[in-house]
PDB file of C-alpha atoms in Angstrom:
ATOM      1  CA  MET C   1    -188.131-102.827  61.375  1.00  0.00           C
ATOM      2  CA  LYS C   2    -189.700-103.150  57.938  1.00  0.00           C
ATOM      3  CA  ILE C   3    -193.051-104.969  57.764  1.00  0.00           C
ATOM      4  CA  THR C   4    -194.715-105.985  54.514  1.00  0.00           C
ATOM      5  CA  LEU C   5    -198.459-105.408  54.888  1.00  0.00           C
ATOM      6  CA  LEU C   6    -199.632-106.447  51.460  1.00  0.00           C
ATOM      7  CA  SER C   7    -198.095-108.048  48.414  1.00  0.00           C
ATOM      8  CA  PHE C   8    -199.894-109.061  45.262  1.00  0.00           C
ATOM      9  CA  PHE C   9    -199.062-109.657  41.636  1.00  0.00           C
ATOM     10  CA  LEU C  10    -200.792-109.790  38.277  1.00  0.00           C
ATOM     11  CA  ILE C  11    -199.655-111.858  35.319  1.00  0.00           C
ATOM     12  CA  LEU C  12    -200.257-109.465  32.437  1.00  0.00           C
ATOM     13  CA  THR C  13    -199.754-111.909  29.599  1.00  0.00           C
ATOM     14  CA  ALA C  14    -199.366-115.673  29.662  1.00  0.00           C
ATOM     15  CA  ILE C  15    -196.493-117.397  27.903  1.00  0.00           C
ATOM     16  CA  ALA C  16    -197.036-120.032  25.225  1.00  0.00           C
ATOM     17  CA  SER C  17    -193.961-121.369  23.472  1.00  0.00           C
ATOM     18  CA  TYR C  18    -192.095-124.445  22.388  1.00  0.00           C
ATOM     19  CA  ALA C  19    -188.819-122.761  23.324  1.00  0.00           C
ATOM     20  CA  GLN C  20    -187.289-123.361  26.711  1.00  0.00           C
ATOM     21  CA  GLN C  21    -187.814-120.405  29.045  1.00  0.00           C
ATOM     22  CA  ASP C  22    -185.728-118.982  31.866  1.00  0.00           C
ATOM     23  CA  ALA C  23    -187.108-119.652  35.335  1.00  0.00           C
ATOM     24  CA  GLN C  24    -189.715-117.064  36.353  1.00  0.00           C
ATOM     25  CA  TYR C  25    -190.165-115.754  39.893  1.00  0.00           C
ATOM     26  CA  THR C  26    -193.309-114.160  41.261  1.00  0.00           C
ATOM     27  CA  GLN C  27    -191.315-112.119  43.797  1.00  0.00           C
ATOM     28  CA  TYR C  28    -188.588-111.258  41.312  1.00  0.00           C
ATOM     29  CA  MET C  29    -187.882-107.983  43.175  1.00  0.00           C
ATOM     30  CA  TYR C  30    -186.012-110.040  45.779  1.00  0.00           C
ATOM     31  CA  ASN C  31    -184.174-112.118  43.185  1.00  0.00           C
ATOM     32  CA  THR C  32    -182.991-109.410  40.788  1.00  0.00           C
ATOM     33  CA  ILE C  33    -179.416-110.702  40.673  1.00  0.00           C
ATOM     34  CA  ASN C  34    -180.539-113.749  38.646  1.00  0.00           C
ATOM     35  CA  ILE C  35    -182.157-111.478  36.067  1.00  0.00           C
ATOM     36  CA  ASN C  36    -179.704-108.570  35.898  1.00  0.00           C
ATOM     37  CA  PRO C  37    -175.981-108.843  36.819  1.00  0.00           C
ATOM     38  CA  ALA C  38    -175.716-105.043  37.117  1.00  0.00           C
ATOM     39  CA  TYR C  39    -177.751-105.326  40.345  1.00  0.00           C
ATOM     40  CA  ALA C  40    -174.763-106.866  42.162  1.00  0.00           C
ATOM     41  CA  GLY C  41    -173.811-104.660  45.107  1.00  0.00           C
ATOM     42  CA  SER C  42    -176.318-101.934  44.203  1.00  0.00           C
ATOM     43  CA  ARG C  43    -177.981-102.008  47.634  1.00  0.00           C
ATOM     44  CA  GLY C  44    -174.718-101.008  49.266  1.00  0.00           C
ATOM     45  CA  ALA C  45    -174.728-103.953  51.666  1.00  0.00           C
ATOM     46  CA  LEU C  46    -174.337-107.717  51.726  1.00  0.00           C
ATOM     47  CA  SER C  47    -177.594-109.278  50.434  1.00  0.00           C
ATOM     48  CA  ILE C  48    -178.493-112.964  50.732  1.00  0.00           C
ATOM     49  CA  PHE C  49    -181.525-114.549  49.057  1.00  0.00           C
ATOM     50  CA  GLY C  50    -183.057-118.030  49.182  1.00  0.00           C
ATOM     51  CA  LEU C  51    -186.114-119.472  47.450  1.00  0.00           C
ATOM     52  CA  TYR C  52    -187.878-122.785  47.079  1.00  0.00           C
ATOM     53  CA  SER C  53    -190.898-123.215  44.809  1.00  0.00           C
ATOM     54  CA  THR C  54    -192.920-126.259  43.812  1.00  0.00           C
ATOM     55  CA  GLN C  55    -195.988-126.725  41.621  1.00  0.00           C
ATOM     56  CA  TRP C  56    -198.575-129.478  41.238  1.00  0.00           C
ATOM     57  CA  VAL C  57    -197.732-130.978  44.632  1.00  0.00           C
ATOM     58  CA  GLY C  58    -198.196-134.742  44.753  1.00  0.00           C
ATOM     59  CA  LEU C  59    -197.826-135.222  40.989  1.00  0.00           C
ATOM     60  CA  ASP C  60    -194.873-137.377  39.927  1.00  0.00           C
ATOM     61  CA  GLY C  61    -192.250-135.260  38.169  1.00  0.00           C
ATOM     62  CA  ALA C  62    -193.803-131.968  39.287  1.00  0.00           C
ATOM     63  CA  PRO C  63    -191.627-128.840  38.739  1.00  0.00           C
ATOM     64  CA  GLU C  64    -189.375-127.762  41.613  1.00  0.00           C
ATOM     65  CA  THR C  65    -187.118-124.716  41.706  1.00  0.00           C
ATOM     66  CA  SER C  66    -184.522-123.872  44.343  1.00  0.00           C
ATOM     67  CA  ALA C  67    -182.460-120.689  44.215  1.00  0.00           C
ATOM     68  CA  PHE C  68    -179.775-119.142  46.378  1.00  0.00           C
ATOM     69  CA  SER C  69    -177.820-115.957  45.743  1.00  0.00           C
ATOM     70  CA  VAL C  70    -175.506-113.542  47.491  1.00  0.00           C
ATOM     71  CA  ASN C  71    -174.179-110.169  46.334  1.00  0.00           C
ATOM     72  CA  THR C  72    -172.212-107.325  47.899  1.00  0.00           C
ATOM     73  CA  PRO C  73    -170.262-104.175  47.047  1.00  0.00           C
ATOM     74  CA  ILE C  74    -166.485-104.558  47.212  1.00  0.00           C
ATOM     75  CA  ASN C  75    -165.251-102.306  50.045  1.00  0.00           C
ATOM     76  CA  ASN C  76    -165.574 -98.644  49.028  1.00  0.00           C
ATOM     77  CA  SER C  77    -164.896 -99.246  45.353  1.00  0.00           C
ATOM     78  CA  LYS C  78    -167.288 -98.915  42.414  1.00  0.00           C
ATOM     79  CA  LEU C  79    -167.341-102.685  41.976  1.00  0.00           C
ATOM     80  CA  GLY C  80    -169.938-105.197  43.104  1.00  0.00           C
ATOM     81  CA  ILE C  81    -169.837-108.982  43.003  1.00  0.00           C
ATOM     82  CA  GLY C  82    -172.449-111.707  43.249  1.00  0.00           C
ATOM     83  CA  ALA C  83    -172.927-115.456  42.947  1.00  0.00           C
ATOM     84  CA  SER C  84    -176.026-117.596  42.544  1.00  0.00           C
ATOM     85  CA  LEU C  85    -177.153-121.197  42.236  1.00  0.00           C
ATOM     86  CA  VAL C  86    -180.454-122.208  40.635  1.00  0.00           C
ATOM     87  CA  ASN C  87    -181.677-125.809  40.523  1.00  0.00           C
ATOM     88  CA  ASP C  88    -184.649-126.744  38.327  1.00  0.00           C
ATOM     89  CA  LYS C  89    -186.253-130.179  38.418  1.00  0.00           C
ATOM     90  CA  ILE C  90    -189.080-131.195  36.115  1.00  0.00           C
ATOM     91  CA  GLY C  91    -189.992-134.702  35.051  1.00  0.00           C
ATOM     92  CA  PRO C  92    -186.830-136.623  34.101  1.00  0.00           C
ATOM     93  CA  THR C  93    -184.581-133.525  34.006  1.00  0.00           C
ATOM     94  CA  ASN C  94    -182.421-131.930  36.672  1.00  0.00           C
ATOM     95  CA  GLU C  95    -180.627-128.710  35.760  1.00  0.00           C
ATOM     96  CA  ASN C  96    -178.187-126.561  37.753  1.00  0.00           C
ATOM     97  CA  ASN C  97    -177.064-123.048  36.852  1.00  0.00           C
ATOM     98  CA  ILE C  98    -174.077-121.636  38.738  1.00  0.00           C
ATOM     99  CA  SER C  99    -173.433-117.951  38.021  1.00  0.00           C
ATOM    100  CA  VAL C 100    -170.914-115.284  38.987  1.00  0.00           C
ATOM    101  CA  ASP C 101    -171.720-111.580  38.498  1.00  0.00           C
ATOM    102  CA  LEU C 102    -169.537-108.499  38.390  1.00  0.00           C
ATOM    103  CA  SER C 103    -170.807-104.906  38.273  1.00  0.00           C
ATOM    104  CA  TYR C 104    -169.305-101.434  37.913  1.00  0.00           C
ATOM    105  CA  THR C 105    -171.200 -98.331  39.085  1.00  0.00           C
ATOM    106  CA  ILE C 106    -170.840 -94.660  38.186  1.00  0.00           C
ATOM    107  CA  GLN C 107    -172.611 -91.653  39.735  1.00  0.00           C
ATOM    108  CA  THR C 108    -174.755 -89.920  37.090  1.00  0.00           C
ATOM    109  CA  SER C 109    -176.360 -87.276  39.323  1.00  0.00           C
ATOM    110  CA  ALA C 110    -176.844 -86.379  42.970  1.00  0.00           C
ATOM    111  CA  SER C 111    -179.542 -89.072  43.276  1.00  0.00           C
ATOM    112  CA  PHE C 112    -178.953 -91.619  40.522  1.00  0.00           C
ATOM    113  CA  LYS C 113    -176.285 -94.187  39.772  1.00  0.00           C
ATOM    114  CA  LEU C 114    -175.747 -96.251  36.623  1.00  0.00           C
ATOM    115  CA  SER C 115    -174.442 -99.797  36.956  1.00  0.00           C
ATOM    116  CA  PHE C 116    -173.078-102.107  34.262  1.00  0.00           C
ATOM    117  CA  GLY C 117    -172.866-105.835  34.863  1.00  0.00           C
ATOM    118  CA  ILE C 118    -171.586-109.027  33.294  1.00  0.00           C
ATOM    119  CA  LYS C 119    -172.560-112.598  34.149  1.00  0.00           C
ATOM    120  CA  GLY C 120    -170.778-115.889  33.624  1.00  0.00           C
ATOM    121  CA  THR C 121    -172.819-119.082  33.977  1.00  0.00           C
ATOM    122  CA  ALA C 122    -172.053-122.787  34.064  1.00  0.00           C
ATOM    123  CA  ASN C 123    -175.044-124.963  33.178  1.00  0.00           C
ATOM    124  CA  ILE C 124    -175.044-128.634  34.259  1.00  0.00           C
ATOM    125  CA  PHE C 125    -177.859-130.686  32.772  1.00  0.00           C
ATOM    126  CA  ASN C 126    -178.988-134.211  33.661  1.00  0.00           C
ATOM    127  CA  LEU C 127    -181.612-136.420  32.004  1.00  0.00           C
ATOM    128  CA  ASP C 128    -182.806-139.686  33.549  1.00  0.00           C
ATOM    129  CA  VAL C 129    -184.326-141.569  30.612  1.00  0.00           C
ATOM    130  CA  SER C 130    -185.634-144.365  32.863  1.00  0.00           C
ATOM    131  CA  LYS C 131    -188.332-141.943  34.049  1.00  0.00           C
ATOM    132  CA  LEU C 132    -189.611-141.652  30.465  1.00  0.00           C
ATOM    133  CA  ASN C 133    -190.320-145.401  30.248  1.00  0.00           C
ATOM    134  CA  PRO C 134    -189.500-145.802  26.518  1.00  0.00           C
ATOM    135  CA  GLU C 135    -190.520-149.037  24.740  1.00  0.00           C
ATOM    136  CA  ASP C 136    -186.969-149.676  23.514  1.00  0.00           C
ATOM    137  CA  GLN C 137    -184.405-148.899  26.201  1.00  0.00           C
ATOM    138  CA  ARG C 138    -181.627-149.333  23.592  1.00  0.00           C
ATOM    139  CA  ASP C 139    -182.992-146.623  21.286  1.00  0.00           C
ATOM    140  CA  PRO C 140    -180.092-144.157  20.771  1.00  0.00           C
ATOM    141  CA  GLN C 141    -182.614-141.313  20.859  1.00  0.00           C
ATOM    142  CA  PHE C 142    -183.284-142.132  24.521  1.00  0.00           C
ATOM    143  CA  GLN C 143    -179.956-142.080  26.303  1.00  0.00           C
ATOM    144  CA  ASP C 144    -179.111-140.580  29.682  1.00  0.00           C
ATOM    145  CA  LEU C 145    -177.397-137.205  29.751  1.00  0.00           C
ATOM    146  CA  ASP C 146    -175.183-137.025  32.838  1.00  0.00           C
ATOM    147  CA  ASN C 147    -173.708-133.680  33.887  1.00  0.00           C
ATOM    148  CA  LYS C 148    -173.793-132.216  30.375  1.00  0.00           C
ATOM    149  CA  PHE C 149    -171.899-128.934  30.706  1.00  0.00           C
ATOM    150  CA  SER C 150    -172.515-125.761  28.720  1.00  0.00           C
ATOM    151  CA  PRO C 151    -171.177-122.239  29.439  1.00  0.00           C
ATOM    152  CA  ASN C 152    -172.988-118.948  28.952  1.00  0.00           C
ATOM    153  CA  VAL C 153    -172.456-115.207  29.356  1.00  0.00           C
ATOM    154  CA  GLY C 154    -174.847-112.324  29.969  1.00  0.00           C
ATOM    155  CA  ALA C 155    -174.920-108.584  30.623  1.00  0.00           C
ATOM    156  CA  GLY C 156    -177.162-105.845  31.970  1.00  0.00           C
ATOM    157  CA  ILE C 157    -177.513-102.179  32.910  1.00  0.00           C
ATOM    158  CA  TYR C 158    -179.274-100.794  35.979  1.00  0.00           C
ATOM    159  CA  TRP C 159    -180.083 -97.096  36.589  1.00  0.00           C
ATOM    160  CA  HIS C 160    -181.221 -96.542  40.149  1.00  0.00           C
ATOM    161  CA  SER C 161    -181.715 -94.240  43.116  1.00  0.00           C
ATOM    162  CA  ASP C 162    -183.250 -94.660  46.574  1.00  0.00           C
ATOM    163  CA  LYS C 163    -186.736 -94.212  45.074  1.00  0.00           C
ATOM    164  CA  ALA C 164    -186.642 -95.429  41.478  1.00  0.00           C
ATOM    165  CA  TYR C 165    -184.958 -97.878  39.159  1.00  0.00           C
ATOM    166  CA  ILE C 166    -185.007 -99.109  35.587  1.00  0.00           C
ATOM    167  CA  GLY C 167    -182.953-101.942  34.133  1.00  0.00           C
ATOM    168  CA  PHE C 168    -182.408-103.926  30.954  1.00  0.00           C
ATOM    169  CA  SER C 169    -180.584-107.238  30.753  1.00  0.00           C
ATOM    170  CA  VAL C 170    -179.857-110.382  28.773  1.00  0.00           C
ATOM    171  CA  PRO C 171    -178.773-113.074  31.287  1.00  0.00           C
ATOM    172  CA  ASN C 172    -177.713-115.556  28.568  1.00  0.00           C
ATOM    173  CA  PHE C 173    -176.408-114.626  25.120  1.00  0.00           C
ATOM    174  CA  ILE C 174    -175.674-118.175  23.952  1.00  0.00           C
ATOM    175  CA  GLU C 175    -178.552-120.316  22.670  1.00  0.00           C
ATOM    176  CA  THR C 176    -177.967-123.900  23.789  1.00  0.00           C
ATOM    177  CA  ASN C 177    -179.368-126.868  21.857  1.00  0.00           C
ATOM    178  CA  ARG C 178    -180.330-130.088  23.603  1.00  0.00           C
ATOM    179  CA  TYR C 179    -181.289-133.546  22.304  1.00  0.00           C
ATOM    180  CA  ASP C 180    -179.665-132.778  18.936  1.00  0.00           C
ATOM    181  CA  ASP C 181    -180.404-135.205  16.097  1.00  0.00           C
ATOM    182  CA  ASN C 182    -178.800-134.374  12.753  1.00  0.00           C
ATOM    183  CA  ASP C 183    -178.513-130.725  13.804  1.00  0.00           C
ATOM    184  CA  VAL C 184    -182.199-130.490  14.730  1.00  0.00           C
ATOM    185  CA  ALA C 185    -182.741-129.234  18.278  1.00  0.00           C
ATOM    186  CA  ILE C 186    -185.814-130.602  20.042  1.00  0.00           C
ATOM    187  CA  TYR C 187    -185.163-128.513  23.136  1.00  0.00           C
ATOM    188  CA  LYS C 188    -183.466-125.127  22.920  1.00  0.00           C
ATOM    189  CA  ASP C 189    -182.564-122.443  25.442  1.00  0.00           C
ATOM    190  CA  LYS C 190    -183.540-119.171  23.766  1.00  0.00           C
ATOM    191  CA  ILE C 191    -182.259-115.656  24.468  1.00  0.00           C
ATOM    192  CA  ASN C 192    -184.456-113.860  27.013  1.00  0.00           C
ATOM    193  CA  TYR C 193    -184.592-110.048  27.218  1.00  0.00           C
ATOM    194  CA  TYR C 194    -185.691-108.379  30.470  1.00  0.00           C
ATOM    195  CA  LEU C 195    -186.927-104.826  31.062  1.00  0.00           C
ATOM    196  CA  MET C 196    -187.838-103.837  34.623  1.00  0.00           C
ATOM    197  CA  ALA C 197    -188.771-100.662  36.474  1.00  0.00           C
ATOM    198  CA  GLY C 198    -190.101 -99.568  39.851  1.00  0.00           C
ATOM    199  CA  TYR C 199    -190.763 -96.562  42.077  1.00  0.00           C
ATOM    200  CA  VAL C 200    -191.308 -95.943  45.810  1.00  0.00           C
ATOM    201  CA  PHE C 201    -194.084 -93.515  46.809  1.00  0.00           C
ATOM    202  CA  ASN C 202    -194.263 -92.023  50.312  1.00  0.00           C
ATOM    203  CA  LEU C 203    -197.891 -92.092  51.497  1.00  0.00           C
ATOM    204  CA  ASP C 204    -197.520 -89.991  54.646  1.00  0.00           C
ATOM    205  CA  LYS C 205    -195.572 -86.872  55.570  1.00  0.00           C
ATOM    206  CA  TYR C 206    -193.377 -88.795  58.018  1.00  0.00           C
ATOM    207  CA  GLN C 207    -192.413 -91.273  55.264  1.00  0.00           C
ATOM    208  CA  TYR C 208    -193.337 -94.291  57.395  1.00  0.00           C
ATOM    209  CA  ILE C 209    -195.821 -95.735  54.904  1.00  0.00           C
ATOM    210  CA  LYS C 210    -194.558 -96.513  51.426  1.00  0.00           C
ATOM    211  CA  PHE C 211    -196.097 -97.894  48.240  1.00  0.00           C
ATOM    212  CA  LYS C 212    -193.764 -99.678  45.821  1.00  0.00           C
ATOM    213  CA  PRO C 213    -195.144-100.692  42.394  1.00  0.00           C
ATOM    214  CA  ALA C 214    -192.806-102.583  40.053  1.00  0.00           C
ATOM    215  CA  VAL C 215    -193.074-104.138  36.613  1.00  0.00           C
ATOM    216  CA  LEU C 216    -191.032-106.754  34.750  1.00  0.00           C
ATOM    217  CA  THR C 217    -191.367-107.449  31.015  1.00  0.00           C
ATOM    218  CA  LYS C 218    -189.723-110.445  29.368  1.00  0.00           C
ATOM    219  CA  MET C 219    -189.295-110.900  25.629  1.00  0.00           C
ATOM    220  CA  VAL C 220    -188.144-114.076  23.890  1.00  0.00           C
ATOM    221  CA  GLU C 221    -188.234-115.248  20.287  1.00  0.00           C
ATOM    222  CA  GLY C 222    -191.023-117.739  19.629  1.00  0.00           C
ATOM    223  CA  ALA C 223    -193.160-116.637  22.592  1.00  0.00           C
ATOM    224  CA  THR C 224    -195.573-113.857  23.369  1.00  0.00           C
ATOM    225  CA  THR C 225    -194.235-111.013  25.513  1.00  0.00           C
ATOM    226  CA  SER C 226    -194.935-111.595  29.189  1.00  0.00           C
ATOM    227  CA  GLY C 227    -195.167-109.193  32.073  1.00  0.00           C
ATOM    228  CA  ARG C 228    -195.487-109.184  35.839  1.00  0.00           C
ATOM    229  CA  TYR C 229    -196.708-106.356  38.018  1.00  0.00           C
ATOM    230  CA  ILE C 230    -196.121-106.339  41.762  1.00  0.00           C
ATOM    231  CA  SER C 231    -197.236-103.768  44.321  1.00  0.00           C
ATOM    232  CA  GLN C 232    -196.229-103.634  47.972  1.00  0.00           C
ATOM    233  CA  PHE C 233    -197.146-101.505  50.951  1.00  0.00           C
ATOM    234  CA  TYR C 234    -194.476-101.003  53.629  1.00  0.00           C
ATOM    235  CA  VAL C 235    -194.536 -99.656  57.145  1.00  0.00           C
ATOM    236  CA  LEU C 236    -191.072 -98.637  58.399  1.00  0.00           C
TER     237      LEU C 236
END
């Protein structure tokens, strides 16, 4: 049985931007499928993930994120498939992202495999203007958005073995404008680029104790580059 003894993370650089950002996860190592579609099926077994996160508890309109994903290899083929649902609530907005991932893996050496992945996403966005309490409820600038649909596509690569991995991905290639007024976007989903890597070190000769550092770097136009570093000790 695997027991996590210690887990900690360090935010290397804070993000400051007017552009909308993808959801960020502290324990992203367990939620890789949402970042990189090439991860689908890479563990060689059915993998199920669930997450719920909330901030500023007790504050009206506080951010809440719920995520669920599942991915698996397809029989003994080189294909993997995954699906995920992410719900983000903040203030008057409620947003759902439903994604399907497909990967293809090739053996590059005795230890390493290279996976390519594509992602298709349906975004459903809702805005409840009544929570904004505008002075003029009839103002056309303040109208409800109910189930506003927008599609997106993404891709990624993932080079991995039992001890190491490195991946690069773009989950969404299409920049989506929201609250458009005369072609001016007040709120815009920008393209996010992800680079991640990790390695597992054996700390004893019997390979029962392991140390697993990992790093994730995210780049997006209009924001400073951000990074997360996570280290974990395992006893097997």
